[in-house]
XYZ file of N, CA and C in Angstrom:
768
model
N 65.259 26.249 110.348
C 66.580 26.170 111.151
C 66.329 27.075 112.633
N 66.477 26.458 113.516
C 66.452 26.916 115.140
C 67.347 26.100 116.135
N 67.564 26.858 116.941
C 68.808 26.442 118.082
C 68.198 25.495 118.545
N 68.988 24.515 118.940
C 68.632 23.356 120.157
C 69.346 23.465 121.605
N 70.580 23.851 121.556
C 71.341 24.284 122.878
C 72.302 25.296 122.538
N 73.059 25.459 123.802
C 74.156 26.544 123.663
C 75.251 25.688 124.130
N 76.803 25.886 124.339
C 77.980 25.406 124.960
C 78.216 26.167 126.173
N 77.435 26.822 126.477
C 77.558 27.810 127.819
C 76.665 27.245 129.098
N 77.731 26.623 129.928
C 76.948 25.955 131.012
C 76.584 26.969 132.278
N 75.708 26.456 132.970
C 75.416 27.516 134.021
C 76.080 26.832 135.447
N 76.501 28.058 136.289
C 77.127 27.628 137.434
C 76.074 27.235 138.647
N 74.922 27.699 138.422
C 73.942 27.169 139.314
C 72.517 26.768 138.886
N 71.983 26.230 139.289
C 70.355 25.875 138.948
C 69.513 26.810 138.646
N 68.910 26.696 137.486
C 68.192 27.987 137.171
C 66.607 27.867 137.807
N 66.606 28.212 138.896
C 65.111 27.803 139.433
C 64.091 28.484 138.970
N 64.373 29.900 138.649
C 63.356 30.729 138.308
C 62.848 30.429 136.691
N 64.048 30.032 135.834
C 63.742 29.438 134.461
C 62.596 28.092 134.590
N 63.294 27.298 135.524
C 62.273 26.168 135.827
C 60.810 26.639 136.089
N 60.750 27.521 136.813
C 59.493 27.953 137.405
C 58.509 28.573 136.459
N 59.033 29.402 135.226
C 58.686 29.822 134.355
C 57.978 29.028 133.520
N 58.854 28.190 133.138
C 58.465 26.914 132.158
C 57.308 26.236 132.571
N 57.451 25.988 134.156
C 56.339 25.175 134.875
C 55.057 25.744 134.718
N 55.094 27.343 134.883
C 53.730 28.020 134.992
C 53.339 27.930 133.597
N 54.042 28.522 132.805
C 53.541 28.407 131.447
C 52.935 26.923 130.797
N 53.582 25.827 130.980
C 52.966 24.833 130.704
C 51.795 24.351 131.296
N 51.772 24.410 132.551
C 50.646 24.116 133.396
C 49.349 25.264 132.973
N 49.554 26.405 132.824
C 48.667 27.453 132.561
C 48.044 26.922 131.027
N 48.990 26.701 130.254
C 48.302 26.100 129.038
C 47.436 25.116 128.838
N 47.900 23.818 129.625
C 47.071 22.879 129.732
C 45.828 23.031 130.598
N 46.002 24.037 131.729
C 44.725 24.246 132.450
C 43.497 25.051 131.401
N 44.136 26.255 130.859
C 42.807 26.965 130.152
C 42.508 26.281 128.879
N 43.491 25.577 128.073
C 42.811 24.693 126.874
C 41.803 23.606 127.486
N 42.032 22.898 128.783
C 41.070 21.870 129.111
C 39.672 22.518 130.013
N 39.886 23.948 130.254
C 38.714 24.411 131.139
C 37.745 25.191 129.952
N 38.448 25.600 129.057
C 37.788 26.331 127.971
C 37.716 25.639 126.543
N 37.109 24.397 126.611
C 37.185 23.591 125.497
C 36.646 24.124 124.175
N 35.781 24.773 124.272
C 34.930 25.252 123.045
C 35.954 26.242 122.288
N 35.815 26.504 120.995
C 36.517 27.518 120.485
C 35.898 28.955 120.681
N 34.654 28.747 121.004
C 34.017 30.362 121.492
C 34.138 30.441 123.086
N 34.515 29.586 123.831
C 34.961 29.875 125.309
C 36.494 30.321 125.339
N 37.371 29.540 124.448
C 38.471 29.944 124.396
C 38.736 31.515 123.873
N 37.903 31.603 122.918
C 37.935 33.252 122.311
C 37.799 34.099 123.456
N 36.762 33.736 124.245
C 36.396 34.872 125.225
C 37.563 34.857 126.436
N 38.327 33.810 126.556
C 39.257 33.650 127.337
C 40.388 34.615 127.031
N 40.945 34.355 125.701
C 41.966 35.181 124.995
C 41.366 36.760 125.062
N 40.174 37.083 124.897
C 39.737 38.303 124.961
C 39.866 39.015 126.390
N 39.679 38.197 127.229
C 39.769 38.713 128.607
C 41.259 38.937 129.085
N 42.083 37.879 128.648
C 43.526 38.019 129.318
C 44.778 38.384 127.948
N 44.358 38.427 126.931
C 45.250 38.837 126.168
C 45.469 40.331 126.095
N 46.800 40.678 125.692
C 46.833 42.483 125.087
C 45.977 42.587 124.064
N 45.165 43.442 124.112
C 44.242 43.900 122.981
C 44.704 45.654 122.834
N 45.644 45.796 121.912
C 46.016 47.367 122.138
C 45.212 48.384 122.114
N 43.946 48.290 121.282
C 43.023 49.243 121.473
C 42.471 49.708 122.966
N 42.174 48.543 123.659
C 42.036 48.788 125.000
C 42.787 49.490 125.630
N 44.070 49.030 125.736
C 45.188 49.649 126.674
C 45.284 51.382 125.934
N 45.101 51.351 124.491
C 44.810 52.903 124.193
C 44.206 53.679 124.654
N 42.872 53.025 125.197
C 41.970 53.775 125.987
C 42.011 53.961 127.274
N 43.017 53.336 128.050
C 43.260 53.360 129.280
C 42.779 52.123 130.263
N 42.568 51.196 129.760
C 41.933 50.222 130.665
C 42.835 48.782 129.992
N 42.487 47.805 130.740
C 43.150 46.495 130.261
C 44.614 46.188 130.598
N 45.349 47.397 131.230
C 46.639 47.288 131.499
C 47.355 45.810 132.240
N 46.359 45.169 133.066
C 46.735 43.815 133.553
C 47.009 42.829 132.641
N 46.610 43.114 131.301
C 46.853 42.080 130.401
C 48.416 42.004 129.815
N 49.039 43.274 129.920
C 50.512 43.015 129.783
C 51.169 42.149 130.599
N 50.536 41.874 131.662
C 51.269 40.761 132.519
C 50.601 39.309 132.244
N 49.284 39.340 132.265
C 48.440 37.716 132.021
C 49.062 37.509 130.488
N 49.145 38.069 129.782
C 49.401 37.693 128.294
C 50.522 37.014 128.363
N 51.571 37.314 128.986
C 53.136 36.557 129.000
C 52.990 34.926 129.278
N 51.864 34.524 130.039
C 51.919 33.166 130.392
C 50.548 32.423 129.665
N 50.514 32.992 128.428
C 49.238 32.378 127.596
C 49.963 32.208 126.383
N 49.469 31.053 125.362
C 49.893 30.778 124.245
C 49.029 30.224 123.469
N 49.272 30.533 122.162
C 48.054 30.210 121.118
C 48.140 28.694 120.804
N 48.915 27.820 121.091
C 49.131 26.518 120.689
C 50.222 25.662 121.068
N 50.460 24.418 120.900
C 51.582 23.833 121.565
C 52.532 24.299 120.698
N 52.869 24.550 119.309
C 54.070 24.810 118.686
C 54.518 26.118 119.023
N 53.724 27.318 119.470
C 53.912 28.503 120.000
C 54.259 28.431 121.427
N 53.973 27.643 122.165
C 54.420 27.194 123.563
C 55.899 26.739 123.741
N 55.869 25.336 122.659
C 57.221 24.754 122.667
C 58.572 25.744 122.227
N 58.176 26.481 121.363
C 59.056 27.206 120.663
C 59.787 28.140 121.702
N 58.811 28.877 122.459
C 59.135 29.808 123.596
C 59.934 29.274 124.660
N 59.358 28.235 125.041
C 60.137 27.553 126.353
C 61.489 27.004 125.885
N 61.731 26.581 124.551
C 62.979 25.961 124.081
C 63.977 27.326 124.227
N 63.348 28.210 123.620
C 64.349 29.560 123.601
C 64.634 30.125 125.123
N 63.940 30.009 125.963
C 63.949 30.108 127.405
C 64.920 29.275 127.892
N 64.570 27.972 127.548
C 65.692 27.026 128.081
C 67.193 27.400 127.670
N 67.284 27.670 126.657
C 68.647 27.664 126.150
C 69.312 29.081 126.573
N 68.461 30.099 126.775
C 69.349 31.470 126.848
C 69.028 31.921 128.293
N 68.092 31.264 128.782
C 67.490 31.768 130.124
C 68.632 31.426 131.290
N 68.999 30.313 131.693
C 70.042 29.859 132.551
C 71.115 30.454 132.849
N 71.599 30.832 131.780
C 73.182 31.763 132.070
C 72.786 33.276 132.423
N 71.561 33.851 132.108
C 71.360 35.230 132.766
C 71.083 34.794 133.979
N 70.055 34.146 134.379
C 69.782 33.694 135.799
C 71.157 33.476 136.557
N 72.141 32.614 136.080
C 73.287 32.709 136.766
C 74.103 33.647 137.029
N 73.952 34.683 135.991
C 75.055 35.951 136.174
C 74.150 37.234 137.294
N 72.875 36.713 137.106
C 72.099 38.023 137.748
C 71.752 37.948 139.158
N 71.456 36.613 139.285
C 70.815 35.853 140.477
C 69.349 35.849 140.309
N 68.752 35.014 141.404
C 67.214 34.281 140.856
C 66.294 35.464 140.824
N 66.064 36.278 141.987
C 65.136 37.564 141.932
C 65.477 38.511 140.979
N 66.812 39.158 140.874
C 66.795 40.118 139.819
C 66.495 39.611 138.503
N 66.892 38.217 138.057
C 66.539 37.750 136.780
C 65.069 37.638 136.631
N 64.165 37.174 137.712
C 62.831 37.120 137.599
C 62.312 38.764 137.268
N 62.844 39.663 137.843
C 62.348 41.272 137.496
C 62.840 41.409 136.101
N 63.871 41.137 135.723
C 64.284 41.487 134.765
C 63.310 40.909 133.565
N 63.067 39.443 133.568
C 62.264 39.016 132.621
C 60.819 39.710 132.653
N 60.168 39.807 133.820
C 58.920 40.351 133.806
C 58.998 42.009 133.225
N 60.014 42.733 133.517
C 60.055 44.031 132.713
C 60.186 44.070 131.352
N 60.932 43.150 130.860
C 61.108 42.787 129.412
C 59.949 42.575 128.515
N 59.216 41.509 129.200
C 57.687 41.509 128.836
C 56.769 42.360 128.846
N 56.860 43.288 129.929
C 56.082 44.347 129.863
C 56.364 45.583 128.874
N 57.727 45.880 128.727
C 58.186 46.520 127.717
C 58.026 46.274 126.234
N 58.031 44.934 126.365
C 57.485 44.208 124.810
C 56.009 44.571 124.577
N 55.524 44.345 125.329
C 53.995 44.314 125.604
C 53.602 45.809 125.171
N 54.166 46.885 125.499
C 53.822 48.179 125.488
C 54.249 48.827 124.138
N 55.574 48.149 123.805
C 56.167 48.551 122.390
C 54.999 48.009 121.391
N 54.473 47.086 121.521
C 53.452 46.528 120.658
C 52.217 47.111 120.382
N 51.843 47.747 121.694
C 50.596 48.729 121.556
C 50.950 49.887 120.853
N 52.256 50.216 120.941
C 52.543 51.569 120.373
C 52.713 50.998 118.779
N 53.139 50.020 118.479
C 53.259 49.761 117.023
C 51.762 49.637 116.436
N 50.461 49.456 116.994
C 49.279 49.266 116.283
C 48.127 49.738 117.401
N 48.369 51.061 117.913
C 47.636 51.334 119.019
C 46.082 51.471 118.640
N 45.578 51.046 117.593
C 43.951 50.904 117.325
C 43.728 49.344 117.122
N 44.514 48.597 117.473
C 44.198 46.909 117.062
C 43.263 46.707 117.881
N 42.528 45.505 117.573
C 41.366 44.928 118.571
C 42.092 43.336 118.519
N 42.890 43.084 117.796
C 43.734 41.795 117.529
C 44.320 41.410 119.123
N 43.751 40.439 119.654
C 44.627 40.028 120.841
C 45.748 39.361 120.484
N 46.839 39.566 121.370
C 48.018 39.328 121.322
C 48.838 38.489 122.603
N 49.027 37.133 122.443
C 49.571 36.322 123.779
C 50.996 35.828 123.576
N 51.751 35.546 124.722
C 52.880 34.720 124.419
C 54.063 35.384 125.108
N 55.034 34.436 125.660
C 55.846 34.820 126.207
C 57.109 35.482 125.564
N 56.922 35.598 123.950
C 57.719 35.726 123.203
C 58.830 36.994 123.382
N 57.954 38.253 124.043
C 58.749 39.375 124.406
C 59.643 39.490 125.499
N 58.981 38.601 126.559
C 60.068 38.274 127.751
C 61.142 37.696 127.431
N 61.209 36.535 126.332
C 62.245 35.702 126.241
C 63.207 36.621 125.052
N 62.370 37.416 124.355
C 63.217 38.503 123.293
C 64.038 39.229 124.376
N 63.643 39.669 125.721
C 64.465 40.311 126.477
C 65.777 39.463 126.905
N 65.470 38.131 127.050
C 66.448 37.208 127.660
C 67.459 37.039 126.383
N 67.132 36.926 125.384
C 68.085 36.891 124.111
C 68.911 38.231 124.237
N 68.229 39.336 124.143
C 69.210 40.696 124.098
C 70.100 40.572 125.100
N 69.817 40.232 126.503
C 70.691 40.323 127.562
C 71.908 39.203 127.165
N 71.399 38.098 126.779
C 72.361 37.026 126.524
C 73.338 37.669 125.191
N 72.647 38.099 124.329
C 73.938 38.817 123.188
C 74.636 39.765 123.960
N 74.424 40.610 124.908
C 75.404 41.641 125.403
C 76.336 40.907 126.370
N 76.120 39.789 127.067
C 76.947 39.162 127.992
C 77.893 38.152 127.295
N 77.380 37.517 126.300
C 78.040 36.368 125.661
C 77.986 36.266 124.151
N 78.398 37.260 123.374
C 78.081 37.332 121.972
C 78.925 36.412 121.296
N 80.057 35.718 121.805
C 80.861 34.627 121.136
C 80.375 33.408 121.629
N 79.339 33.140 122.566
C 79.099 31.853 123.195
C 78.517 30.880 121.914
N 78.838 29.607 121.872
C 78.535 28.695 120.685
C 77.128 28.176 120.860
N 76.542 28.092 119.537
C 75.178 27.759 119.790
C 74.798 26.909 118.541
N 74.469 25.828 118.911
C 74.030 24.741 118.204
C 72.677 24.699 116.963
N 72.742 24.807 116.070
C 71.743 25.009 115.215
C 71.186 23.759 114.294
N 69.916 23.646 114.621
C 69.446 22.225 113.599
C 69.039 22.821 112.227
N 69.363 22.294 111.386
C 68.949 22.811 110.077
C 68.199 21.422 109.434
N 66.884 21.848 108.801
C 66.108 20.896 108.306
C 65.530 21.319 107.065
N 65.958 20.686 106.239
C 65.767 20.795 104.687
C 64.829 19.635 104.349
N 63.836 19.407 104.386
C 62.712 18.574 103.861
C 63.112 17.090 104.633
N 64.067 16.405 103.790
C 64.595 15.286 104.599
C 65.788 15.379 104.852
N 66.410 16.408 104.968
C 68.051 16.745 105.153
C 68.273 17.258 106.793
N 69.058 16.690 107.450
C 68.848 17.336 108.880
C 70.365 17.293 109.163
N 70.831 18.404 109.775
C 72.318 18.672 110.220
C 72.170 19.704 111.112
N 73.034 19.348 112.272
C 73.349 20.313 113.350
C 74.784 21.070 113.154
N 74.737 21.912 113.248
C 76.154 22.982 112.902
C 75.958 23.863 114.353
N 77.302 24.391 114.317
C 77.647 25.333 115.681
C 77.932 27.087 114.940
N 77.142 27.651 115.487
C 77.738 29.211 115.194
C 77.622 30.317 116.356
N 78.231 31.111 116.332
C 78.380 32.243 117.485
C 76.968 32.539 117.970
N 76.820 33.040 118.929
C 75.451 33.663 119.609
C 75.336 34.617 118.873
N 76.323 35.678 118.361
C 75.735 37.175 117.879
C 75.569 36.653 116.241
N 75.868 35.592 115.727
C 75.114 35.597 114.435
C 73.611 35.135 114.590
N 73.404 33.815 115.373
C 72.257 33.451 115.246
C 71.248 34.430 115.849
N 71.812 35.455 116.967
C 70.626 36.410 117.762
C 70.682 37.322 116.659
N 71.720 37.978 115.906
C 71.693 38.967 114.798
C 70.743 38.684 113.807
N 70.655 37.357 113.312
C 69.717 36.928 112.219
C 68.371 37.173 112.841
N 68.391 36.448 113.947
C 66.687 36.496 114.441
C 66.284 38.015 114.717
N 67.012 39.093 115.117
C 66.882 40.351 115.334
C 66.411 40.849 114.025
N 67.019 40.679 112.984
C 67.091 41.184 111.646
C 65.497 40.489 111.191
N 65.390 39.578 111.445
C 64.045 38.796 110.910
C 62.797 39.561 111.341
N 63.047 39.796 112.651
C 61.723 40.661 113.457
C 61.845 41.948 112.864
N 62.884 42.747 112.575
C 62.677 44.139 112.154
C 62.308 44.096 110.674
N 62.725 43.404 110.076
C 61.997 43.329 108.687
C 61.052 42.884 108.453
N 60.673 41.914 109.336
C 59.237 41.056 109.209
C 58.197 42.381 110.040
N 58.660 43.236 111.106
C 57.886 44.138 111.292
C 57.425 45.296 110.180
N 58.801 45.638 109.441
C 58.521 46.736 108.390
C 57.484 46.179 107.190
N 57.335 44.657 107.041
C 56.667 44.426 105.822
C 55.010 43.809 106.447
N 54.747 43.746 107.705
C 53.541 43.125 108.440
C 52.781 44.343 108.535
N 51.456 44.134 108.771
C 50.547 44.869 109.129
C 49.904 44.495 110.722
N 50.331 44.964 111.906
C 50.201 44.488 113.088
C 48.482 44.631 113.436
N 47.871 45.296 112.556
C 46.401 45.343 112.701
C 45.531 43.905 112.271
N 46.265 43.202 111.499
C 45.769 42.096 110.870
C 46.325 41.067 111.681
N 46.879 40.960 112.773
C 47.381 39.720 113.811
C 48.596 39.163 113.021
N 48.638 38.014 113.409
C 50.018 37.149 112.984
C 51.102 37.337 113.913
N 52.302 37.285 113.527
C 53.534 37.422 114.458
C 53.575 38.797 115.016
N 53.904 38.954 116.204
C 54.022 40.394 116.732
C 55.524 40.789 116.617
N 55.841 41.299 115.560
C 57.515 41.514 115.388
C 57.765 42.681 116.198
N 57.079 43.655 116.326
C 57.746 44.601 117.146
C 57.944 44.535 118.719
N 56.788 43.631 119.198
C 57.105 42.952 120.576
C 58.358 42.286 120.608
N 58.757 41.394 119.648
C 59.906 40.766 119.727
C 61.069 41.736 119.606
N 61.041 42.621 118.708
C 62.186 43.693 118.673
C 62.286 44.667 119.722
N 61.301 44.865 120.280
C 61.207 45.557 121.341
C 61.655 45.036 122.887
N 61.122 43.849 122.985
C 61.642 42.907 123.925
C 63.051 42.903 123.910
N 63.766 42.626 122.754
C 65.021 42.316 122.721
C 65.906 43.882 122.976
N 65.344 44.788 122.679
C 66.299 45.906 122.913
C 66.041 46.581 124.389
N 64.790 46.189 125.102
C 64.664 46.218 126.577
C 65.503 45.563 127.194
N 65.838 44.426 127.057
C 66.444 43.293 127.682
C 68.042 43.583 127.310
N 68.354 43.956 126.313
C 69.906 44.473 126.093
C 70.152 45.867 127.066
N 69.301 46.692 126.832
C 69.326 48.031 127.769
C 69.506 47.753 129.256
N 68.583 46.993 129.538
C 68.680 46.344 131.039
C 69.844 45.968 131.617
N 70.515 45.170 130.546
C 71.505 44.064 131.089
C 73.008 45.161 131.075
N 73.189 46.231 130.590
C 74.141 47.113 130.226
C 74.592 47.280 131.577
N 74.078 47.519 132.924
C 74.525 47.917 134.382
C 75.448 46.799 134.385
N 74.627 45.252 134.606
C 75.371 44.207 134.975
C 76.818 43.866 133.883
N 76.742 44.282 132.675
C 77.744 44.072 131.718
C 79.001 45.365 132.107
N 78.714 46.241 132.395
C 79.626 47.525 132.813
C 80.088 47.095 134.205
N 79.398 46.383 135.314
C 79.989 45.860 136.472
C 80.955 44.942 136.208
N 80.688 44.038 135.281
C 81.569 42.966 134.831
C 82.905 43.639 134.246
N 83.032 44.903 133.958
C 84.127 45.449 132.938
C 83.710 46.002 131.510
N 82.605 45.858 131.255
C 82.259 46.361 129.830
C 83.045 45.828 128.799
N 83.955 46.204 127.971
C 84.678 45.823 127.165
C 85.572 44.821 127.258
N 86.157 45.203 128.642
C 87.210 44.503 129.202
C 86.569 43.126 129.706
N 85.504 42.934 129.980
C 84.872 41.689 130.040
C 84.881 40.827 128.885
N 84.505 41.474 127.933
C 84.697 40.718 126.536
C 86.237 40.389 126.110
N 86.928 41.229 126.543
C 88.429 41.247 125.947
C 89.258 39.928 126.720
N 88.576 39.604 127.750
C 89.288 38.587 128.590
C 89.043 37.086 127.962
N 87.848 37.104 127.358
C 87.699 35.572 126.540
C 87.479 35.899 125.370
N 87.549 36.936 124.804
C 87.203 37.496 123.156
C 85.440 37.224 123.075
N 84.644 37.583 123.991
C 83.509 37.390 123.939
C 82.828 36.295 124.324
N 83.593 35.256 124.354
C 83.022 34.023 124.826
C 82.821 34.003 126.314
N 82.125 32.806 126.761
C 81.850 32.766 128.294
C 83.117 32.541 129.238
N 83.088 33.384 130.412
C 84.395 33.308 131.236
C 84.576 32.082 131.856
N 84.325 30.861 131.309
C 84.467 29.739 131.809
C 84.399 28.408 131.112
N 84.866 27.091 130.955
C 84.906 26.540 130.157
C 83.529 26.117 129.528
N 83.620 25.958 128.152
C 82.322 25.449 127.447
C 82.007 24.163 127.445
N 80.699 23.705 127.146
C 80.670 22.204 126.951
C 81.053 21.851 125.466
N 81.646 20.506 125.547
C 81.687 19.847 124.248
C 80.839 18.817 124.198
N 80.442 18.509 122.726
C 79.305 17.706 122.217
C 80.311 16.996 121.296
N 79.646 15.586 121.575
C 80.303 14.650 120.353
C 79.042 14.090 119.684
N 79.518 14.359 118.097
C 78.326 13.765 117.536
C 78.769 12.211 117.113
N 77.921 11.112 117.139
C 78.434 9.771 116.842
C 77.286 9.563 115.830
N 77.842 8.621 114.673
C 77.190 8.375 113.610
C 75.823 7.244 114.205
N 74.715 7.418 113.143
C 73.670 6.684 113.971
C 74.055 5.228 113.792
N 73.519 4.559 115.060
C 73.469 3.155 115.083
C 72.094 2.578 114.253
N 71.572 3.150 113.583
C 70.507 2.329 112.636
C 71.463 1.451 111.672
N 70.968 0.149 111.708
C 71.675 -0.551 110.727
C 71.311 -0.269 109.187
N 72.290 -0.204 108.200
C 71.595 -0.154 107.064
C 71.132 -1.326 106.377
N 70.228 -1.152 105.586
C 69.479 -2.614 104.798
C 70.510 -2.529 103.736
N 70.807 -4.045 103.476
C 71.352 -4.103 102.116
C 70.752 -3.955 100.650
N 71.180 -3.550 99.861
C 70.509 -3.363 98.645
C 70.414 -4.567 97.815
N 69.034 -4.718 97.432
C 69.029 -5.730 96.554
C 70.083 -5.569 95.044
N 70.574 -6.991 94.570
C 71.237 -6.903 93.601
C 70.103 -7.109 92.242
N 70.258 -6.127 91.504
C 69.597 -5.895 89.989
C 69.960 -7.254 89.317
N 68.946 -7.944 88.785
C 68.654 -9.054 88.030
C 69.304 -8.465 86.406
N 70.203 -9.186 86.034
C 70.309 -8.623 84.785
C 69.167 -8.957 83.561
N 68.644 -8.142 82.808
C 67.644 -8.257 81.942
C 67.782 -9.259 80.823
N 67.015 -9.316 79.696
C 67.376 -10.125 78.507
C 68.199 -9.536 77.861
N 68.709 -8.423 78.080
C 69.824 -7.812 77.026
C 71.204 -7.670 77.642
N 71.121 -8.342 79.044
C 72.374 -8.266 79.696
C 72.815 -6.943 80.473
N 71.600 -6.079 80.672
C 71.715 -4.830 81.611
C 70.865 -4.915 82.760
């Protein structure tokens, strides 16, 4: 189950979102091509990924920045870019281009520091834009809690798109990070749950001044938490793939 789009149109082109997506995608194909062997790629990650034990000992702080533009695989990259595409344009529209870029970077730095605090002795390299994008999601929740988000549900061979409010989708996602963090050992690697939850909290707090300038609770009351402009409407049409006719069963010797 994952989001595929929201119904919240942006009033301006999200040039910063485009640029961030381009940098992340180009960077991924550059270092995977330049460091083709697993050993060379491991050295690359060790140099540019966040290693909490190093930062705890007072060096490697630049990796809090560089790690935001490194991903561990195409699925990791694709998932992060999808979330940035869905939720980033509206915050960039509300904040403006440069303020949104600063907001994004600070969210990522804050998420990295919270990850370090969750496992200060870990030697496991951590990469990904997830913390920064989690900050975008936190800001989106504050500004547009009832914006509609389309979710694709996949159950083996069953596919269905349904629409839920943003606060439901983002609330469930945040709960998954929190409980995942409680049950995981950050020293063993895997998903950086506390970086996600921390980035979400940093983004939400950083968005508070903007929300208050818009009127705070009064901003929500105007549209009951939905975006303050008409939402996109999507039509779902039946598939045009023709159905194959079933073959008629021939009766058996006993007429069945």
